[in-house]
Short mmCIF file of C-alpha atoms and ligand atoms in Angstrom, two decimals:
data_model
loop_
_atom_site.label_atom_id
_atom_site.label_comp_id
_atom_site.label_asym_id
_atom_site.label_seq_id
_atom_site.Cartn_x
_atom_site.Cartn_y
_atom_site.Cartn_z
CA UNK A 7 -26.60 23.20 -47.31
CA UNK A 8 -27.91 21.74 -50.54
CA UNK A 9 -29.58 24.45 -52.63
CA UNK A 10 -31.37 22.26 -55.13
CA UNK A 11 -31.41 18.51 -54.63
CA UNK A 12 -32.29 17.69 -58.24
CA UNK A 13 -29.45 19.77 -59.71
CA UNK A 14 -27.13 18.27 -57.12
CA UNK A 15 -28.14 14.74 -58.06
CA UNK A 16 -27.37 15.45 -61.73
CA UNK A 17 -23.93 16.81 -60.83
CA UNK A 18 -23.15 13.88 -58.53
CA UNK A 19 -24.29 11.39 -61.22
CA UNK A 20 -22.11 13.12 -63.81
CA UNK A 21 -19.05 13.10 -61.55
CA UNK A 22 -19.63 9.46 -60.53
CA UNK A 23 -19.92 8.42 -64.19
CA UNK A 24 -16.82 10.42 -65.13
CA UNK A 25 -14.86 8.75 -62.33
CA UNK A 26 -16.06 5.30 -63.33
CA UNK A 27 -15.72 5.62 -67.10
CA UNK A 28 -12.84 8.07 -67.61
CA UNK A 29 -10.66 8.18 -64.50
CA UNK A 30 -10.60 4.65 -63.06
CA UNK A 31 -9.58 3.08 -66.42
CA UNK A 32 -6.66 5.55 -66.62
CA UNK A 33 -5.31 5.10 -63.08
CA UNK A 34 -2.45 2.79 -64.04
CA UNK A 35 -1.48 4.88 -67.03
CA UNK A 36 -1.21 7.98 -64.82
CA UNK A 37 0.82 6.07 -62.23
CA UNK A 38 3.21 4.81 -64.89
CA UNK A 39 3.65 8.03 -66.87
CA UNK A 40 3.41 10.44 -63.90
CA UNK A 41 1.18 12.61 -66.12
CA UNK A 42 -2.55 13.20 -66.35
CA UNK A 43 -3.40 13.04 -70.06
CA UNK A 44 -4.33 16.43 -71.53
CA UNK A 45 -7.64 15.13 -72.89
CA UNK A 46 -8.71 14.12 -69.37
CA UNK A 47 -7.86 17.61 -68.09
CA UNK A 48 -9.94 19.03 -70.96
CA UNK A 49 -12.86 16.81 -69.95
CA UNK A 50 -12.51 18.04 -66.37
CA UNK A 51 -12.73 21.61 -67.62
CA UNK A 52 -15.81 20.77 -69.69
CA UNK A 53 -17.45 19.19 -66.63
CA UNK A 54 -16.86 22.42 -64.69
CA UNK A 55 -14.62 20.73 -62.12
CA UNK A 56 -12.13 23.62 -61.95
CA UNK A 57 -14.92 26.06 -61.12
CA UNK A 58 -16.76 24.11 -58.43
CA UNK A 59 -16.19 26.69 -55.71
CA UNK A 60 -15.95 29.89 -57.75
CA UNK A 61 -18.97 32.21 -57.38
CA UNK A 62 -21.52 31.95 -60.19
CA UNK A 63 -21.07 35.57 -61.25
CA UNK A 64 -17.49 34.64 -62.23
CA UNK A 65 -18.50 31.52 -64.11
CA UNK A 66 -18.22 28.88 -61.41
CA UNK A 67 -20.76 26.54 -59.83
CA UNK A 68 -20.47 28.27 -56.43
CA UNK A 69 -20.99 25.04 -54.51
CA UNK A 70 -21.77 25.29 -50.83
CA UNK A 71 -19.39 23.40 -48.55
CA UNK A 72 -21.89 20.57 -48.18
CA UNK A 73 -22.28 20.30 -51.94
CA UNK A 74 -18.49 20.44 -52.38
CA UNK A 75 -17.86 17.56 -49.96
CA UNK A 76 -20.53 15.44 -51.64
CA UNK A 77 -18.71 15.94 -54.97
CA UNK A 78 -15.39 15.09 -53.28
CA UNK A 79 -16.88 11.86 -51.86
CA UNK A 80 -17.37 10.84 -55.52
CA UNK A 81 -14.16 12.27 -56.96
CA UNK A 82 -12.26 10.55 -54.15
CA UNK A 83 -13.14 7.13 -55.55
CA UNK A 84 -10.14 7.15 -57.87
CA UNK A 85 -6.43 7.99 -57.76
CA UNK A 86 -5.94 11.15 -55.66
CA UNK A 87 -3.78 12.66 -58.45
CA UNK A 88 -6.93 13.34 -60.47
CA UNK A 89 -8.35 15.40 -57.59
CA UNK A 90 -5.02 17.11 -57.16
CA UNK A 91 -4.99 18.69 -60.62
CA UNK A 92 -8.25 20.53 -59.83
CA UNK A 93 -7.68 20.64 -56.07
CA UNK A 94 -5.57 23.77 -55.71
CA UNK A 95 -7.76 25.78 -58.11
CA UNK A 96 -10.93 24.64 -56.34
CA UNK A 97 -9.34 25.02 -52.91
CA UNK A 98 -6.25 26.58 -51.41
CA UNK A 99 -5.07 28.40 -54.55
CA UNK A 100 -8.31 30.27 -55.24
CA UNK A 101 -10.06 30.64 -51.92
CA UNK A 102 -7.84 33.46 -50.65
CA UNK A 103 -9.17 35.56 -53.54
CA UNK A 104 -12.75 34.31 -53.04
CA UNK A 105 -12.73 34.95 -49.28
CA UNK A 106 -10.59 38.08 -48.95
CA UNK A 107 -9.96 39.44 -52.47
CA UNK A 108 -11.14 42.83 -53.70
CA UNK A 109 -13.88 43.06 -56.33
CA UNK A 110 -11.23 43.94 -58.94
CA UNK A 111 -9.10 40.93 -58.02
CA UNK A 112 -12.12 38.64 -58.19
CA UNK A 113 -13.23 40.03 -61.55
CA UNK A 114 -9.74 39.70 -63.00
CA UNK A 115 -8.82 36.21 -61.82
CA UNK A 116 -11.84 34.14 -60.88
CA UNK A 117 -13.31 33.69 -64.39
CA UNK A 118 -9.99 32.25 -65.61
CA UNK A 119 -9.86 29.89 -62.64
CA UNK A 120 -13.49 28.83 -63.05
CA UNK A 121 -12.94 27.74 -66.65
CA UNK A 122 -9.68 25.97 -65.85
CA UNK A 123 -7.81 28.27 -68.24
CA UNK A 124 -5.59 29.26 -65.32
CA UNK A 125 -4.50 26.91 -62.55
CA UNK A 126 -4.05 28.44 -59.10
CA UNK A 127 -1.51 27.20 -56.61
CA UNK A 128 -0.87 27.99 -52.91
CA UNK A 129 2.63 29.02 -51.88
CA UNK A 130 3.03 28.97 -48.09
CA UNK A 131 5.57 26.27 -47.17
CA UNK A 132 9.29 27.03 -47.30
CA UNK A 133 12.47 25.02 -46.75
CA UNK A 134 12.60 26.17 -43.12
CA UNK A 135 8.93 26.88 -42.51
CA UNK A 136 6.50 23.97 -42.66
CA UNK A 137 4.21 23.36 -39.68
CA UNK A 138 5.39 26.68 -38.21
CA UNK A 139 3.91 28.62 -41.09
CA UNK A 140 4.09 32.00 -39.28
CA UNK A 141 7.90 31.80 -39.30
CA UNK A 142 8.10 32.10 -43.10
CA UNK A 143 11.02 34.11 -44.45
CA UNK A 144 10.10 35.03 -48.03
CA UNK A 145 10.31 38.82 -48.15
CA UNK A 146 8.19 41.30 -50.07
CA UNK A 147 9.66 44.82 -49.94
CA UNK A 148 7.59 47.76 -51.14
CA UNK A 149 9.22 49.67 -54.01
CA UNK A 150 6.93 52.31 -55.50
CA UNK A 151 3.82 50.66 -56.86
CA UNK A 152 5.39 47.19 -56.65
CA UNK A 153 6.75 44.75 -54.09
CA UNK A 154 10.07 43.03 -54.68
CA UNK A 155 9.81 39.40 -53.62
CA UNK A 156 12.73 37.16 -52.65
CA UNK A 157 12.55 33.67 -51.19
CA UNK A 158 11.88 30.01 -51.88
CA UNK A 159 8.62 28.10 -51.52
CA UNK A 160 8.78 24.31 -51.19
CA UNK A 161 6.62 21.29 -52.14
CA UNK A 162 4.18 23.54 -53.99
CA UNK A 163 1.40 21.42 -55.49
CA UNK A 164 0.67 22.14 -59.17
CA UNK A 165 3.46 24.72 -59.32
CA UNK A 166 4.68 23.39 -62.70
CA UNK A 167 1.17 23.93 -64.16
CA UNK A 168 0.19 27.06 -62.26
CA UNK A 169 -0.82 30.33 -63.90
CA UNK A 170 -1.05 32.15 -60.58
CA UNK A 171 0.14 31.68 -57.03
CA UNK A 172 -1.46 32.76 -53.81
CA UNK A 173 1.81 33.71 -52.17
CA UNK A 174 2.38 34.39 -48.49
CA UNK A 175 5.37 36.68 -47.90
CA UNK A 176 6.66 38.87 -45.10
CA UNK A 177 6.06 42.57 -45.71
CA UNK A 178 7.05 43.69 -42.22
CA UNK A 179 10.45 42.39 -41.10
CA UNK A 180 9.93 43.88 -37.64
CA UNK A 181 7.03 41.48 -37.10
CA UNK A 182 8.63 38.02 -37.08
CA UNK A 183 5.31 36.16 -36.70
CA UNK A 184 1.87 36.13 -38.32
CA UNK A 185 1.12 39.87 -38.35
CA UNK A 186 4.13 40.59 -40.59
CA UNK A 187 2.77 38.41 -43.40
CA UNK A 188 0.75 39.53 -46.46
CA UNK A 189 -0.91 37.47 -49.18
CA UNK A 190 -0.31 38.21 -52.86
CA UNK A 191 -1.59 37.07 -56.21
CA UNK A 192 1.50 36.42 -58.33
CA UNK A 193 1.41 35.52 -62.00
CA UNK A 194 3.60 32.52 -62.69
CA UNK A 195 5.29 34.13 -65.70
CA UNK A 196 6.45 37.18 -63.74
CA UNK A 197 10.18 37.74 -64.36
CA UNK A 198 12.21 36.57 -61.37
CA UNK A 199 10.25 33.36 -60.79
CA UNK A 200 11.93 30.04 -61.49
CA UNK A 201 11.03 26.47 -60.67
CA UNK A 202 12.96 23.64 -59.07
CA UNK A 203 13.03 20.09 -60.40
CA UNK A 204 9.81 18.13 -60.02
CA UNK A 205 9.89 16.42 -56.62
CA UNK A 206 10.10 12.61 -56.64
CA UNK A 207 7.35 11.43 -54.34
CA UNK A 208 6.24 8.27 -52.51
CA UNK A 209 2.93 8.23 -54.34
CA UNK A 210 0.26 10.33 -56.05
CA UNK A 211 2.09 10.00 -59.37
CA UNK A 212 0.57 12.47 -61.81
CA UNK A 213 0.33 15.16 -59.11
CA UNK A 214 3.33 17.44 -59.31
CA UNK A 215 5.13 19.53 -56.74
CA UNK A 216 8.33 21.56 -56.89
CA UNK A 217 10.16 24.52 -55.39
CA UNK A 218 9.17 27.99 -56.56
CA UNK A 219 12.04 30.45 -56.35
CA UNK A 220 11.51 34.22 -56.27
CA UNK A 221 14.51 36.40 -57.11
CA UNK A 222 13.83 40.13 -57.21
CA UNK A 223 10.40 39.32 -58.56
CA UNK A 224 8.34 42.50 -58.95
CA UNK A 225 4.70 42.06 -58.01
CA UNK A 226 2.22 44.93 -58.49
CA UNK A 227 1.08 46.43 -55.18
CA UNK A 228 -2.54 46.07 -56.27
CA UNK A 229 -2.03 42.28 -56.13
CA UNK A 230 -1.99 42.26 -52.32
CA UNK A 231 -5.07 40.17 -51.55
CA UNK A 232 -7.76 42.43 -50.18
CA UNK A 233 -5.42 45.40 -50.62
CA UNK A 234 -4.33 45.08 -47.00
CA UNK A 235 -0.88 44.29 -45.60
CA UNK A 236 -0.36 42.18 -42.51
CA UNK A 237 -3.43 39.94 -42.75
CA UNK A 238 -2.06 37.33 -45.15
CA UNK A 239 -1.55 34.72 -42.46
CA UNK A 240 -5.20 34.99 -41.45
CA UNK A 241 -6.18 34.61 -45.10
CA UNK A 242 -4.03 31.46 -45.27
CA UNK A 243 -5.63 30.04 -42.11
CA UNK A 244 -9.16 30.73 -43.38
CA UNK A 245 -8.26 29.03 -46.65
CA UNK A 246 -6.86 26.04 -44.75
CA UNK A 247 -9.98 25.73 -42.56
CA UNK A 248 -11.95 25.19 -45.73
CA UNK A 249 -9.22 23.11 -47.38
CA UNK A 250 -9.09 20.73 -44.43
CA UNK A 251 -12.78 19.89 -44.80
CA UNK A 252 -12.21 19.34 -48.52
CA UNK A 253 -9.27 16.97 -47.88
CA UNK A 254 -11.28 15.11 -45.22
CA UNK A 255 -14.00 14.57 -47.83
CA UNK A 256 -11.47 13.20 -50.30
CA UNK A 257 -10.22 10.82 -47.59
CA UNK A 258 -13.80 9.52 -47.23
CA UNK A 259 -14.04 8.99 -51.00
CA UNK A 260 -10.71 7.18 -51.30
CA UNK A 261 -11.41 5.03 -48.23
CA UNK A 262 -14.75 4.03 -49.76
CA UNK A 263 -12.98 3.02 -52.97
CA UNK A 264 -10.34 0.85 -51.31
CA UNK A 265 -12.90 -0.70 -48.98
CA UNK A 266 -15.15 -1.54 -51.95
CA UNK A 267 -12.16 -3.16 -53.67
CA UNK A 268 -11.22 -5.09 -50.52
CA UNK A 269 -14.80 -6.32 -50.03
CA UNK A 270 -15.04 -7.49 -53.64
CA UNK A 271 -11.71 -9.28 -53.34
CA UNK A 272 -12.70 -10.90 -50.02
CA UNK A 273 -15.93 -12.22 -51.54
CA UNK A 274 -14.17 -13.64 -54.60
CA UNK A 275 -10.97 -15.00 -53.13
CA UNK A 276 -11.33 -18.52 -51.77
CA UNK A 277 -9.13 -20.16 -49.13
CA UNK A 278 -9.81 -23.17 -46.93
CA UNK A 279 -12.70 -23.95 -49.27
CA UNK A 280 -14.67 -20.72 -48.94
CA UNK A 281 -14.50 -17.01 -49.75
CA UNK A 282 -12.21 -15.32 -47.24
CA UNK A 283 -15.05 -12.84 -46.50
CA UNK A 284 -16.71 -15.71 -44.60
CA UNK A 285 -13.91 -15.65 -42.04
CA UNK A 286 -14.63 -13.55 -38.98
CA UNK A 287 -11.13 -12.07 -38.79
CA UNK A 288 -11.62 -10.68 -42.31
CA UNK A 289 -15.11 -9.53 -41.36
CA UNK A 290 -13.66 -7.64 -38.39
CA UNK A 291 -11.38 -5.67 -40.74
CA UNK A 292 -14.27 -4.94 -43.10
CA UNK A 293 -16.61 -3.94 -40.28
CA UNK A 294 -14.10 -1.71 -38.50
CA UNK A 295 -13.36 0.02 -41.80
CA UNK A 296 -17.04 0.55 -42.56
CA UNK A 297 -17.66 1.92 -39.06
CA UNK A 298 -14.78 4.38 -39.18
CA UNK A 299 -15.72 5.42 -42.69
CA UNK A 300 -19.26 6.15 -41.54
CA UNK A 301 -17.96 8.21 -38.63
CA UNK A 302 -15.68 10.23 -40.90
CA UNK A 303 -18.47 10.83 -43.42
CA UNK A 304 -20.74 12.13 -40.63
CA UNK A 305 -17.99 14.40 -39.30
CA UNK A 306 -17.23 15.86 -42.73
CA UNK A 307 -20.90 16.54 -43.45
CA UNK A 308 -21.42 18.13 -40.04
CA UNK A 309 -18.37 20.39 -40.41
CA UNK A 310 -19.49 21.36 -43.91
CA UNK A 311 -23.04 22.18 -42.79
CA UNK A 312 -21.74 24.26 -39.88
CA UNK A 313 -19.50 26.22 -42.24
CA UNK A 314 -22.45 26.81 -44.56
CA UNK A 315 -24.37 28.12 -41.54
CA UNK A 316 -21.63 30.73 -41.04
CA UNK A 317 -20.10 29.16 -37.94
CA UNK A 318 -16.38 29.25 -37.14
CA UNK A 319 -15.34 25.69 -38.00
CA UNK A 320 -11.63 25.80 -37.21
CA UNK A 321 -12.06 23.02 -34.63
CA UNK A 322 -14.47 20.91 -36.70
CA UNK A 323 -12.29 21.23 -39.83
CA UNK A 324 -9.25 20.00 -37.91
CA UNK A 325 -11.23 17.20 -36.20
CA UNK A 326 -12.58 16.04 -39.56
CA UNK A 327 -9.18 16.22 -41.29
CA UNK A 328 -7.42 14.47 -38.40
CA UNK A 329 -9.94 11.64 -38.13
CA UNK A 330 -10.65 11.16 -41.82
CA UNK A 331 -7.00 11.11 -42.90
CA UNK A 332 -5.99 8.70 -40.14
CA UNK A 333 -9.07 6.58 -40.91
CA UNK A 334 -8.15 6.49 -44.58
CA UNK A 335 -4.65 5.26 -43.70
CA UNK A 336 -6.07 2.47 -41.54
CA UNK A 337 -8.62 1.44 -44.17
CA UNK A 338 -5.94 1.33 -46.89
CA UNK A 339 -3.70 -0.70 -44.59
CA UNK A 340 -6.47 -3.22 -43.92
CA UNK A 341 -7.29 -3.36 -47.64
CA UNK A 342 -3.68 -4.39 -48.33
CA UNK A 343 -3.94 -7.00 -45.54
CA UNK A 344 -7.19 -8.43 -46.88
CA UNK A 345 -5.55 -8.76 -50.30
CA UNK A 346 -2.68 -10.72 -48.70
CA UNK A 347 0.27 -11.23 -51.03
CA UNK A 348 -1.71 -9.65 -53.85
CA UNK A 349 -1.98 -6.50 -51.75
CA UNK A 350 1.77 -6.04 -52.01
CA UNK A 351 1.81 -6.46 -55.79
CA UNK A 352 1.49 -3.44 -58.05
CA UNK A 353 -0.87 -5.22 -60.47
CA UNK A 354 -3.73 -5.17 -57.95
CA UNK A 355 -3.60 -1.39 -57.44
CA UNK A 356 -4.24 -1.45 -53.71
CA UNK A 357 -0.57 -0.88 -52.83
CA UNK A 358 -0.70 2.27 -54.97
CA UNK A 359 -3.58 3.64 -52.90
CA UNK A 360 -1.73 2.66 -49.72
CA UNK A 361 1.15 4.92 -50.81
CA UNK A 362 -1.11 7.63 -52.21
CA UNK A 363 -3.13 8.11 -49.02
CA UNK A 364 -0.07 8.56 -46.82
CA UNK A 365 0.04 12.19 -47.89
CA UNK A 366 -3.39 12.95 -46.41
CA UNK A 367 -1.95 12.79 -42.90
CA UNK A 368 0.70 15.34 -43.82
CA UNK A 369 -0.42 18.09 -46.19
CA UNK A 370 -2.73 20.99 -45.36
CA UNK A 371 -1.50 20.48 -41.80
CA UNK A 372 -0.10 17.28 -40.30
CA UNK A 373 -2.21 15.22 -37.89
CA UNK A 374 -0.14 16.73 -35.09
CA UNK A 375 -0.95 20.29 -36.25
CA UNK A 376 -4.65 19.37 -36.30
CA UNK A 377 -4.32 18.13 -32.72
CA UNK A 378 -2.68 21.42 -31.72
CA UNK A 379 -5.42 23.49 -33.40
CA UNK A 380 -8.17 21.42 -31.72
CA UNK A 381 -6.63 21.51 -28.23
CA UNK A 382 -5.83 25.23 -28.43
CA UNK A 383 -9.37 26.04 -29.50
CA UNK A 384 -10.69 23.94 -26.60
CA UNK A 385 -8.53 25.82 -24.10
CA UNK A 386 -9.50 29.20 -25.56
CA UNK A 387 -13.19 28.35 -25.34
CA UNK A 388 -12.80 27.11 -21.77
CA UNK A 389 -10.96 30.29 -20.75
CA UNK A 390 -13.76 32.51 -22.10
N1 COS B 407 -8.95 31.70 -39.08
C1 COS B 407 -8.68 33.01 -38.95
N2 COS B 407 -7.63 33.49 -38.26
C2 COS B 407 -6.82 32.58 -37.66
C3 COS B 407 -7.06 31.20 -37.74
C4 COS B 407 -8.17 30.76 -38.48
N3 COS B 407 -8.45 29.47 -38.61
N4 COS B 407 -6.10 30.55 -37.05
C5 COS B 407 -5.29 31.47 -36.56
N5 COS B 407 -5.73 32.73 -36.91
C6 COS B 407 -5.17 34.00 -36.54
C7 COS B 407 -5.05 34.09 -35.03
O1 COS B 407 -6.26 34.57 -34.46
C8 COS B 407 -3.91 35.06 -34.83
O2 COS B 407 -4.37 36.39 -35.01
P1 COS B 407 -4.27 37.48 -33.79
O3 COS B 407 -2.82 37.57 -33.49
O4 COS B 407 -4.86 38.72 -34.38
O5 COS B 407 -5.06 36.89 -32.68
C9 COS B 407 -3.00 34.76 -36.02
O6 COS B 407 -3.82 34.10 -37.00
C10 COS B 407 -1.85 33.85 -35.62
O7 COS B 407 -2.40 32.68 -35.08
P2 COS B 407 -1.62 31.75 -34.05
O8 COS B 407 -1.01 32.62 -32.99
O9 COS B 407 -2.51 30.66 -33.62
O10 COS B 407 -0.45 31.19 -34.97
P3 COS B 407 0.70 30.14 -34.68
O11 COS B 407 1.95 30.63 -35.27
O12 COS B 407 0.71 29.81 -33.21
O13 COS B 407 0.32 28.81 -35.49
C11 COS B 407 -0.77 27.04 -36.63
C12 COS B 407 -0.86 28.41 -35.95
C13 COS B 407 0.22 26.08 -36.03
C14 COS B 407 -2.17 26.48 -36.49
C15 COS B 407 -0.45 27.30 -38.14
O14 COS B 407 0.88 27.71 -38.28
C16 COS B 407 -0.69 26.11 -39.03
O15 COS B 407 -1.83 25.81 -39.40
N6 COS B 407 0.39 25.38 -39.41
C17 COS B 407 0.29 24.35 -40.39
C18 COS B 407 0.48 24.94 -41.75
C19 COS B 407 -0.04 24.04 -42.81
O16 COS B 407 -1.14 23.53 -42.75
N7 COS B 407 0.76 23.88 -43.82
C20 COS B 407 0.39 23.13 -44.95
C21 COS B 407 0.71 23.94 -46.13
S1 COS B 407 -0.51 23.92 -47.32
S2 COS B 407 -0.37 22.17 -48.16
#
């Protein structure tokens, strides 16, 4: 749902210009330094990018899902690390509070997230609990008006920058699966929290992940999201349903960027006396990429509109994330191929995207987890 087309056009123009003029020229610098310059982060705050999905009453833009994916189509047209620095605050780090938080929790945290003053991060994955998220072992034991948290969270995006974590921990040890899990808001400077070394990654330089270690960390009981124990896994799944549509939209944006670059290269690069774009085997790669990109864009928009209409989009979110992330991988692979030898060389940038997009098929649920979610939902619907 688009609430006001004119306002939306202004926002999309602003984001597109920001990507073109501020982010694209800094891609190599970010890749080399593994840091997003502070002045760029400040500009992102000024543009309101941290508050895209925070309700207006708390200072955000309160974008609908359709509006959010349209913005991500634009923001995707540059290195994914730029999206990543706002991504957890716009998405998985904040949405637990937005969807299931109490009024007090919203009033306390959302304004700081909307302005970008505080970065939110999502702490679900553990050393022994990845795809099987319900098996997580981090414990939160009630002690008076606090919980004492012990455990380790792994590969946590933006953990080094985070001001708060949406933490999933087990409050009921007698329930080894989902119903024993609660969601918490945990301030990053709470005593008992420490951080592992920054992970060294295949790509997405400038986006940082690390372990977050909780040792007898005392979290106020009123920080249980929604004030209710035992429903934290459901909160996490609701957050991921939304997050998966967001990631699928980013995949569309990045694929568009690399395809644009490949097309430009194919039209400029001459071999056998003519631009290589004139050769049908190159055209096949361009056309297949365009077709798949179009399909992914349609899927993302449809899933977003259905979510805006209040429908359960667990299946559509997984379908969109599965298809768009796999599509993006294929498009990046073809873009390298179209560039030939230049595609393998760092100076042309396309190999960097090839490495960057590999993550899309893994985080916020691997392609195989999306397949499981889709098939299970199909079987449940058929059984009803
Ligand atoms: N929305 C709301 N509730 C949901 C839900 C959703 N999308 N999906 C599941 N639930 C509920 C279920 O209804 C069930 O509740 P009841 O017991 O009351 O019926 C509960 O959550 C447990 O669900 P389920 O039994 O399906 O859980 P499983 O352990 O079988 O696993 C998967 C579910 C595999 C889908 C989940 O673990 C998953 O998504 N794993 C990937 C994790 C991931 O994406 N990690 C990335 C980290 S963030 S970068």
